[in-house]
PDB file of C-alpha atoms and ligand atoms in Angstrom:
ATOM      1  CA  UNK A   1      -0.287   0.058  -0.177  1.00 87.00           C
ATOM      2  CA  UNK A   2       1.170   3.617  -0.957  1.00 95.00           C
ATOM      3  CA  UNK A   3       1.925   5.328   2.286  1.00 97.00           C
ATOM      4  CA  UNK A   4       0.579   9.113   2.411  1.00 98.00           C
ATOM      5  CA  UNK A   5       0.844  11.897   4.678  1.00 98.00           C
ATOM      6  CA  UNK A   6      -1.850  14.006   5.414  1.00 98.00           C
ATOM      7  CA  UNK A   7      -1.035  17.406   7.208  1.00 98.00           C
ATOM      8  CA  UNK A   8      -4.160  18.272   8.892  1.00 98.00           C
ATOM      9  CA  UNK A   9      -4.319  22.359   8.881  1.00 98.00           C
ATOM     10  CA  UNK A  10      -6.310  22.593  12.082  1.00 98.00           C
ATOM     11  CA  UNK A  11      -3.025  23.130  13.695  1.00 98.00           C
ATOM     12  CA  UNK A  12      -1.773  25.505  11.149  1.00 98.00           C
ATOM     13  CA  UNK A  13      -1.247  29.469  11.486  1.00 97.00           C
ATOM     14  CA  UNK A  14      -4.321  30.504  10.217  1.00 97.00           C
ATOM     15  CA  UNK A  15      -3.298  34.064   9.509  1.00 98.00           C
ATOM     16  CA  UNK A  16      -0.895  32.430   7.080  1.00 98.00           C
ATOM     17  CA  UNK A  17      -2.440  29.324   5.484  1.00 98.00           C
ATOM     18  CA  UNK A  18      -1.289  29.741   2.001  1.00 98.00           C
ATOM     19  CA  UNK A  19       2.566  29.848   3.395  1.00 97.00           C
ATOM     20  CA  UNK A  20       1.633  26.523   5.928  1.00 97.00           C
ATOM     21  CA  UNK A  21       0.058  24.813   2.539  1.00 98.00           C
ATOM     22  CA  UNK A  22       3.269  25.630   0.265  1.00 97.00           C
ATOM     23  CA  UNK A  23       5.499  23.999   3.196  1.00 96.00           C
ATOM     24  CA  UNK A  24       3.422  20.619   2.979  1.00 97.00           C
ATOM     25  CA  UNK A  25       3.955  20.921  -0.620  1.00 96.00           C
ATOM     26  CA  UNK A  26       7.266  21.361  -0.997  1.00 95.00           C
ATOM     27  CA  UNK A  27       7.842  18.755   1.738  1.00 95.00           C
ATOM     28  CA  UNK A  28       5.944  16.217  -0.746  1.00 95.00           C
ATOM     29  CA  UNK A  29       2.586  15.499   1.361  1.00 97.00           C
ATOM     30  CA  UNK A  30       0.229  13.476  -0.567  1.00 98.00           C
ATOM     31  CA  UNK A  31      -2.654  14.950   1.226  1.00 98.00           C
ATOM     32  CA  UNK A  32      -3.803  18.417   2.729  1.00 98.00           C
ATOM     33  CA  UNK A  33      -6.368  17.396   5.600  1.00 98.00           C
ATOM     34  CA  UNK A  34      -9.185  19.827   6.088  1.00 99.00           C
ATOM     35  CA  UNK A  35     -11.376  19.118   8.994  1.00 98.00           C
ATOM     36  CA  UNK A  36     -14.583  21.073   8.705  1.00 99.00           C
ATOM     37  CA  UNK A  37     -16.851  20.639  12.472  1.00 98.00           C
ATOM     38  CA  UNK A  38     -20.473  22.119  12.857  1.00 98.00           C
ATOM     39  CA  UNK A  39     -20.407  22.813  16.558  1.00 98.00           C
ATOM     40  CA  UNK A  40     -23.541  19.795  16.763  1.00 98.00           C
ATOM     41  CA  UNK A  41     -21.727  17.062  15.715  1.00 98.00           C
ATOM     42  CA  UNK A  42     -18.480  17.623  17.521  1.00 98.00           C
ATOM     43  CA  UNK A  43     -18.408  20.413  20.103  1.00 98.00           C
ATOM     44  CA  UNK A  44     -15.884  22.795  17.963  1.00 98.00           C
ATOM     45  CA  UNK A  45     -16.321  24.795  14.693  1.00 98.00           C
ATOM     46  CA  UNK A  46     -13.923  25.234  12.310  1.00 98.00           C
ATOM     47  CA  UNK A  47     -14.034  26.197   8.438  1.00 98.00           C
ATOM     48  CA  UNK A  48     -16.297  25.776   5.743  1.00 98.00           C
ATOM     49  CA  UNK A  49     -16.659  25.216   2.093  1.00 98.00           C
ATOM     50  CA  UNK A  50     -15.418  29.213   1.223  1.00 98.00           C
ATOM     51  CA  UNK A  51     -12.131  28.857   3.143  1.00 98.00           C
ATOM     52  CA  UNK A  52     -11.328  25.483   0.979  1.00 98.00           C
ATOM     53  CA  UNK A  53     -12.582  27.030  -2.011  1.00 98.00           C
ATOM     54  CA  UNK A  54      -9.958  29.905  -1.631  1.00 98.00           C
ATOM     55  CA  UNK A  55      -7.478  27.645  -0.404  1.00 98.00           C
ATOM     56  CA  UNK A  56      -7.615  25.427  -3.610  1.00 98.00           C
ATOM     57  CA  UNK A  57      -6.531  27.982  -6.231  1.00 98.00           C
ATOM     58  CA  UNK A  58      -3.298  28.331  -4.241  1.00 98.00           C
ATOM     59  CA  UNK A  59      -2.923  24.620  -3.708  1.00 98.00           C
ATOM     60  CA  UNK A  60      -1.712  21.521  -5.940  1.00 97.00           C
ATOM     61  CA  UNK A  61      -1.868  19.047  -3.551  1.00 98.00           C
ATOM     62  CA  UNK A  62      -5.287  17.046  -3.294  1.00 98.00           C
ATOM     63  CA  UNK A  63      -7.830  17.932  -0.433  1.00 98.00           C
ATOM     64  CA  UNK A  64      -8.764  15.023   1.822  1.00 98.00           C
ATOM     65  CA  UNK A  65     -11.705  17.097   3.581  1.00 99.00           C
ATOM     66  CA  UNK A  66     -13.268  15.225   7.098  1.00 99.00           C
ATOM     67  CA  UNK A  67     -16.397  16.688   7.734  1.00 99.00           C
ATOM     68  CA  UNK A  68     -17.667  16.084  11.093  1.00 99.00           C
ATOM     69  CA  UNK A  69     -21.021  17.699  10.594  1.00 98.00           C
ATOM     70  CA  UNK A  70     -24.493  16.273  11.317  1.00 98.00           C
ATOM     71  CA  UNK A  71     -25.945  16.404   7.665  1.00 98.00           C
ATOM     72  CA  UNK A  72     -23.059  15.572   5.661  1.00 99.00           C
ATOM     73  CA  UNK A  73     -25.565  15.069   2.750  1.00 99.00           C
ATOM     74  CA  UNK A  74     -26.721  18.645   2.719  1.00 98.00           C
ATOM     75  CA  UNK A  75     -23.563  19.856   1.734  1.00 98.00           C
ATOM     76  CA  UNK A  76     -21.640  17.226  -0.487  1.00 98.00           C
ATOM     77  CA  UNK A  77     -22.041  19.536  -3.372  1.00 98.00           C
ATOM     78  CA  UNK A  78     -20.728  22.520  -1.681  1.00 98.00           C
ATOM     79  CA  UNK A  79     -17.288  20.623  -0.910  1.00 99.00           C
ATOM     80  CA  UNK A  80     -17.514  18.900  -4.120  1.00 98.00           C
ATOM     81  CA  UNK A  81     -17.600  22.772  -5.962  1.00 98.00           C
ATOM     82  CA  UNK A  82     -14.899  23.999  -3.173  1.00 98.00           C
ATOM     83  CA  UNK A  83     -12.303  21.431  -4.707  1.00 98.00           C
ATOM     84  CA  UNK A  84     -12.405  18.391  -2.469  1.00 98.00           C
ATOM     85  CA  UNK A  85     -11.126  15.282  -4.030  1.00 98.00           C
ATOM     86  CA  UNK A  86     -11.801  13.376  -1.040  1.00 99.00           C
ATOM     87  CA  UNK A  87     -14.689  13.643   1.268  1.00 99.00           C
ATOM     88  CA  UNK A  88     -14.848  11.746   4.186  1.00 99.00           C
ATOM     89  CA  UNK A  89     -17.778  11.584   6.650  1.00 99.00           C
ATOM     90  CA  UNK A  90     -18.770   9.715   9.682  1.00 99.00           C
ATOM     91  CA  UNK A  91     -21.189   6.668  10.041  1.00 98.00           C
ATOM     92  CA  UNK A  92     -22.675   8.127  13.016  1.00 98.00           C
ATOM     93  CA  UNK A  93     -24.053  11.070  11.108  1.00 98.00           C
ATOM     94  CA  UNK A  94     -27.383  11.748  10.516  1.00 98.00           C
ATOM     95  CA  UNK A  95     -27.497  11.398   6.782  1.00 98.00           C
ATOM     96  CA  UNK A  96     -28.104   7.992   4.773  1.00 98.00           C
ATOM     97  CA  UNK A  97     -24.759   6.887   4.502  1.00 98.00           C
ATOM     98  CA  UNK A  98     -25.676   5.198   1.281  1.00 98.00           C
ATOM     99  CA  UNK A  99     -27.169   8.177  -0.023  1.00 98.00           C
ATOM    100  CA  UNK A 100     -24.272  10.573   0.888  1.00 99.00           C
ATOM    101  CA  UNK A 101     -21.564   8.065  -0.572  1.00 99.00           C
ATOM    102  CA  UNK A 102     -23.572   7.984  -3.619  1.00 98.00           C
ATOM    103  CA  UNK A 103     -23.623  11.687  -3.703  1.00 98.00           C
ATOM    104  CA  UNK A 104     -19.806  11.795  -3.129  1.00 99.00           C
ATOM    105  CA  UNK A 105     -19.273  10.049  -6.048  1.00 99.00           C
ATOM    106  CA  UNK A 106     -21.535  11.484  -8.072  1.00 98.00           C
ATOM    107  CA  UNK A 107     -20.392  14.737  -7.516  1.00 98.00           C
ATOM    108  CA  UNK A 108     -16.637  13.068  -8.722  1.00 98.00           C
ATOM    109  CA  UNK A 109     -14.838  12.781  -5.063  1.00 99.00           C
ATOM    110  CA  UNK A 110     -13.500   9.908  -3.451  1.00 98.00           C
ATOM    111  CA  UNK A 111     -15.648   8.811  -0.794  1.00 99.00           C
ATOM    112  CA  UNK A 112     -14.716   7.840   2.564  1.00 99.00           C
ATOM    113  CA  UNK A 113     -16.609   6.756   5.709  1.00 99.00           C
ATOM    114  CA  UNK A 114     -15.155   7.727   9.681  1.00 99.00           C
ATOM    115  CA  UNK A 115     -15.464   5.894  12.433  1.00 99.00           C
ATOM    116  CA  UNK A 116     -15.112   7.403  15.717  1.00 98.00           C
ATOM    117  CA  UNK A 117     -13.565   5.078  18.919  1.00 98.00           C
ATOM    118  CA  UNK A 118     -16.571   4.061  20.018  1.00 98.00           C
ATOM    119  CA  UNK A 119     -17.948   2.213  16.691  1.00 98.00           C
ATOM    120  CA  UNK A 120     -17.234  -0.983  15.744  1.00 98.00           C
ATOM    121  CA  UNK A 121     -15.328  -1.134  12.488  1.00 98.00           C
ATOM    122  CA  UNK A 122     -18.080  -3.653  10.860  1.00 98.00           C
ATOM    123  CA  UNK A 123     -20.100  -0.431  10.246  1.00 98.00           C
ATOM    124  CA  UNK A 124     -18.185   0.461   6.910  1.00 98.00           C
ATOM    125  CA  UNK A 125     -18.152  -3.390   5.679  1.00 98.00           C
ATOM    126  CA  UNK A 126     -21.834  -2.869   3.557  1.00 98.00           C
ATOM    127  CA  UNK A 127     -20.455   0.181   1.982  1.00 98.00           C
ATOM    128  CA  UNK A 128     -16.570  -0.988   1.379  1.00 98.00           C
ATOM    129  CA  UNK A 129     -17.160  -1.609  -2.284  1.00 97.00           C
ATOM    130  CA  UNK A 130     -17.558   2.023  -2.912  1.00 98.00           C
ATOM    131  CA  UNK A 131     -15.539   3.684  -0.414  1.00 98.00           C
ATOM    132  CA  UNK A 132     -11.482   4.044  -1.602  1.00 98.00           C
ATOM    133  CA  UNK A 133     -10.927   5.167   1.949  1.00 98.00           C
ATOM    134  CA  UNK A 134     -11.743   4.175   5.420  1.00 99.00           C
ATOM    135  CA  UNK A 135     -10.738   6.789   8.789  1.00 99.00           C
ATOM    136  CA  UNK A 136      -9.968   5.058  12.178  1.00 99.00           C
ATOM    137  CA  UNK A 137     -10.039   7.656  14.143  1.00 99.00           C
ATOM    138  CA  UNK A 138      -7.532   7.149  17.125  1.00 99.00           C
ATOM    139  CA  UNK A 139      -9.041  10.029  19.328  1.00 98.00           C
ATOM    140  CA  UNK A 140     -12.410  11.680  19.772  1.00 98.00           C
ATOM    141  CA  UNK A 141     -13.288  13.650  16.921  1.00 98.00           C
ATOM    142  CA  UNK A 142     -13.268  17.472  17.929  1.00 98.00           C
ATOM    143  CA  UNK A 143     -10.377  18.837  18.579  1.00 98.00           C
ATOM    144  CA  UNK A 144      -6.238  18.738  17.581  1.00 97.00           C
ATOM    145  CA  UNK A 145      -3.764  17.881  20.243  1.00 97.00           C
ATOM    146  CA  UNK A 146      -5.271  15.176  22.133  1.00 98.00           C
ATOM    147  CA  UNK A 147      -3.337  12.193  23.012  1.00 98.00           C
ATOM    148  CA  UNK A 148      -3.345   8.796  20.556  1.00 98.00           C
ATOM    149  CA  UNK A 149      -6.103   5.631  21.599  1.00 98.00           C
ATOM    150  CA  UNK A 150      -3.474   2.665  21.119  1.00 98.00           C
ATOM    151  CA  UNK A 151      -6.502   0.504  21.484  1.00 98.00           C
ATOM    152  CA  UNK A 152      -7.939   1.532  18.375  1.00 98.00           C
ATOM    153  CA  UNK A 153      -5.365  -0.700  16.529  1.00 98.00           C
ATOM    154  CA  UNK A 154      -7.403  -4.180  16.609  1.00 98.00           C
ATOM    155  CA  UNK A 155      -9.862  -2.020  14.058  1.00 98.00           C
ATOM    156  CA  UNK A 156      -7.435  -1.197  12.090  1.00 98.00           C
ATOM    157  CA  UNK A 157      -6.074  -5.277  12.008  1.00 98.00           C
ATOM    158  CA  UNK A 158      -9.170  -6.449  11.338  1.00 98.00           C
ATOM    159  CA  UNK A 159     -10.369  -3.960   8.441  1.00 98.00           C
ATOM    160  CA  UNK A 160      -6.993  -4.902   6.565  1.00 98.00           C
ATOM    161  CA  UNK A 161      -7.233  -8.484   7.239  1.00 98.00           C
ATOM    162  CA  UNK A 162     -10.824  -8.108   5.553  1.00 98.00           C
ATOM    163  CA  UNK A 163      -9.941  -5.272   2.912  1.00 98.00           C
ATOM    164  CA  UNK A 164      -6.289  -5.526   1.677  1.00 97.00           C
ATOM    165  CA  UNK A 165      -6.716  -3.217  -1.113  1.00 97.00           C
ATOM    166  CA  UNK A 166      -8.353  -0.340   0.475  1.00 98.00           C
ATOM    167  CA  UNK A 167      -6.470   2.844   1.992  1.00 98.00           C
ATOM    168  CA  UNK A 168      -7.154   2.983   5.884  1.00 98.00           C
ATOM    169  CA  UNK A 169      -6.370   6.390   7.261  1.00 99.00           C
ATOM    170  CA  UNK A 170      -5.495   7.211  10.787  1.00 99.00           C
ATOM    171  CA  UNK A 171      -6.241  10.487  12.266  1.00 99.00           C
ATOM    172  CA  UNK A 172      -5.696  12.188  15.885  1.00 98.00           C
ATOM    173  CA  UNK A 173      -2.462  12.045  18.055  1.00 98.00           C
ATOM    174  CA  UNK A 174       0.077  10.741  15.073  1.00 98.00           C
ATOM    175  CA  UNK A 175       3.457  11.492  15.711  1.00 98.00           C
ATOM    176  CA  UNK A 176       6.897   9.999  14.537  1.00 98.00           C
ATOM    177  CA  UNK A 177       6.122   7.380  17.266  1.00 98.00           C
ATOM    178  CA  UNK A 178       2.262   6.349  17.082  1.00 98.00           C
ATOM    179  CA  UNK A 179       2.745   6.365  13.336  1.00 98.00           C
ATOM    180  CA  UNK A 180       4.674   2.861  13.529  1.00 98.00           C
ATOM    181  CA  UNK A 181       2.182   1.343  15.605  1.00 98.00           C
ATOM    182  CA  UNK A 182      -0.417   2.502  12.873  1.00 98.00           C
ATOM    183  CA  UNK A 183       1.319   1.103   9.992  1.00 98.00           C
ATOM    184  CA  UNK A 184       2.144  -2.267  11.884  1.00 98.00           C
ATOM    185  CA  UNK A 185      -1.329  -2.543  12.268  1.00 98.00           C
ATOM    186  CA  UNK A 186      -2.190  -1.805   8.359  1.00 98.00           C
ATOM    187  CA  UNK A 187      -3.016   2.043   8.294  1.00 98.00           C
ATOM    188  CA  UNK A 188      -1.498   4.049   4.925  1.00 98.00           C
ATOM    189  CA  UNK A 189      -2.916   7.527   5.155  1.00 98.00           C
ATOM    190  CA  UNK A 190      -1.556   9.299   8.017  1.00 98.00           C
ATOM    191  CA  UNK A 191      -3.090  12.651   9.651  1.00 98.00           C
ATOM    192  CA  UNK A 192      -0.629  14.637  11.790  1.00 98.00           C
ATOM    193  CA  UNK A 193      -1.996  17.832  12.785  1.00 98.00           C
ATOM    194  CA  UNK A 194       0.053  19.201  15.931  1.00 98.00           C
ATOM    195  CA  UNK A 195       2.981  16.918  15.302  1.00 98.00           C
ATOM    196  CA  UNK A 196       3.621  18.777  12.014  1.00 98.00           C
ATOM    197  CA  UNK A 197       3.094  22.184  12.339  1.00 97.00           C
ATOM    198  CA  UNK A 198       4.230  22.749  16.260  1.00 96.00           C
ATOM    199  CA  UNK A 199       7.161  21.212  15.433  1.00 96.00           C
ATOM    200  CA  UNK A 200      10.321  23.894  14.422  1.00 95.00           C
ATOM    201  CA  UNK A 201      10.257  22.535  10.922  1.00 95.00           C
ATOM    202  CA  UNK A 202       7.147  21.056   9.255  1.00 95.00           C
ATOM    203  CA  UNK A 203       8.646  20.250   6.205  1.00 94.00           C
ATOM    204  CA  UNK A 204      11.420  17.615   7.995  1.00 95.00           C
ATOM    205  CA  UNK A 205       8.443  16.284  10.389  1.00 97.00           C
ATOM    206  CA  UNK A 206       6.543  15.639   7.213  1.00 97.00           C
ATOM    207  CA  UNK A 207       9.786  13.696   6.016  1.00 96.00           C
ATOM    208  CA  UNK A 208      10.298  11.936   9.321  1.00 97.00           C
ATOM    209  CA  UNK A 209       6.700  10.642   9.373  1.00 98.00           C
ATOM    210  CA  UNK A 210       7.117   9.422   5.741  1.00 97.00           C
ATOM    211  CA  UNK A 211      10.018   7.378   6.698  1.00 97.00           C
ATOM    212  CA  UNK A 212       8.797   5.861  10.014  1.00 98.00           C
ATOM    213  CA  UNK A 213       5.671   4.931   8.430  1.00 97.00           C
ATOM    214  CA  UNK A 214       7.978   2.899   6.226  1.00 93.00           C
ATOM    215  CA  UNK A 215       9.842   1.646   9.182  1.00 77.00           C
ATOM    216  CA  UNK A 216       7.279  -0.073  10.982  1.00 68.00           C
TER     217      UNK A 216
HETATM  218  C1  DX5 B   1      -9.634  15.953  15.507  1.00 52.63           C
HETATM  219  C2  DX5 B   1      -9.548  15.913  13.853  1.00 52.63           C
HETATM  220  C3  DX5 B   1      -7.735  16.108  13.390  1.00 52.63           C
HETATM  221  C4  DX5 B   1      -6.889  17.064  13.739  1.00 52.63           C
HETATM  222  C5  DX5 B   1      -5.807  16.023  14.361  1.00 52.63           C
HETATM  223  O1  DX5 B   1     -11.037  15.743  15.502  1.00 52.63           O
HETATM  224  O2  DX5 B   1     -10.128  14.984  13.078  1.00 52.63           O
HETATM  225  O3  DX5 B   1      -7.797  15.881  12.190  1.00 52.63           O
HETATM  226  O4  DX5 B   1      -6.568  17.974  13.314  1.00 52.63           O
HETATM  227  O5  DX5 B   1      -4.662  16.806  15.257  1.00 52.63           O
HETATM  228  P1  DX5 B   1      -3.655  16.017  15.892  1.00 52.63           P
HETATM  229  O6  DX5 B   1      -3.103  15.243  15.023  1.00 52.63           O
HETATM  230  O7  DX5 B   1      -2.955  17.349  16.953  1.00 52.63           O
HETATM  231  O8  DX5 B   1      -4.054  14.658  16.977  1.00 52.63           O
HETATM  232 ZN1   ZN B   2      -9.606  15.279  10.961  1.00 52.63          ZN
END
């Protein structure tokens, strides 16, 4: 499986988003992770489609948009028009999961389904054929900078055994050490916010993450 690093802009300097994106681009990040929160599905509010559209105009790295919102189906077109390449939404949302996946695909984006720590991985199985990626959350969604939950690894192992070819993403508390644990369990797409942007040299950190994901 290809290793992909997806820096989460949530931990970047919001006053200098274009410069922060360039750091990721230069360092060879395969994806850019954009966290959308509605203050309802999770207790926090972040950015929406207009900001993503503006960023898309200044960045050539594919956008990995993580929707932590209650009714994703209502907003799929907006995020597709804004330039999302992958749209991830949660299995625990209020929209119909199958319909939402079909909507993402009909808008020309790749579809991914996320599970919170308390949700069994089997929840994604009925939809796996249409999914490019499954996101196994390694923290409770809502905030950056939380501690990695190692007890999520069995979910990744189980999913990898069931679906050898699907992209498995992890998000939350990923750093140069925890990335090895996740890679060993079978994950191949790694979101990292604080580890990248709170480091002295984000570009060097991205390279180190990539290296460590390969050295499991
Ligand atoms: C949390 C978000 C994450 C967050 C990760 O709900 O989905 O993408 O930015 O931040 P770190 O890497 O700092 O745990
Ligand atoms: Zn995220």
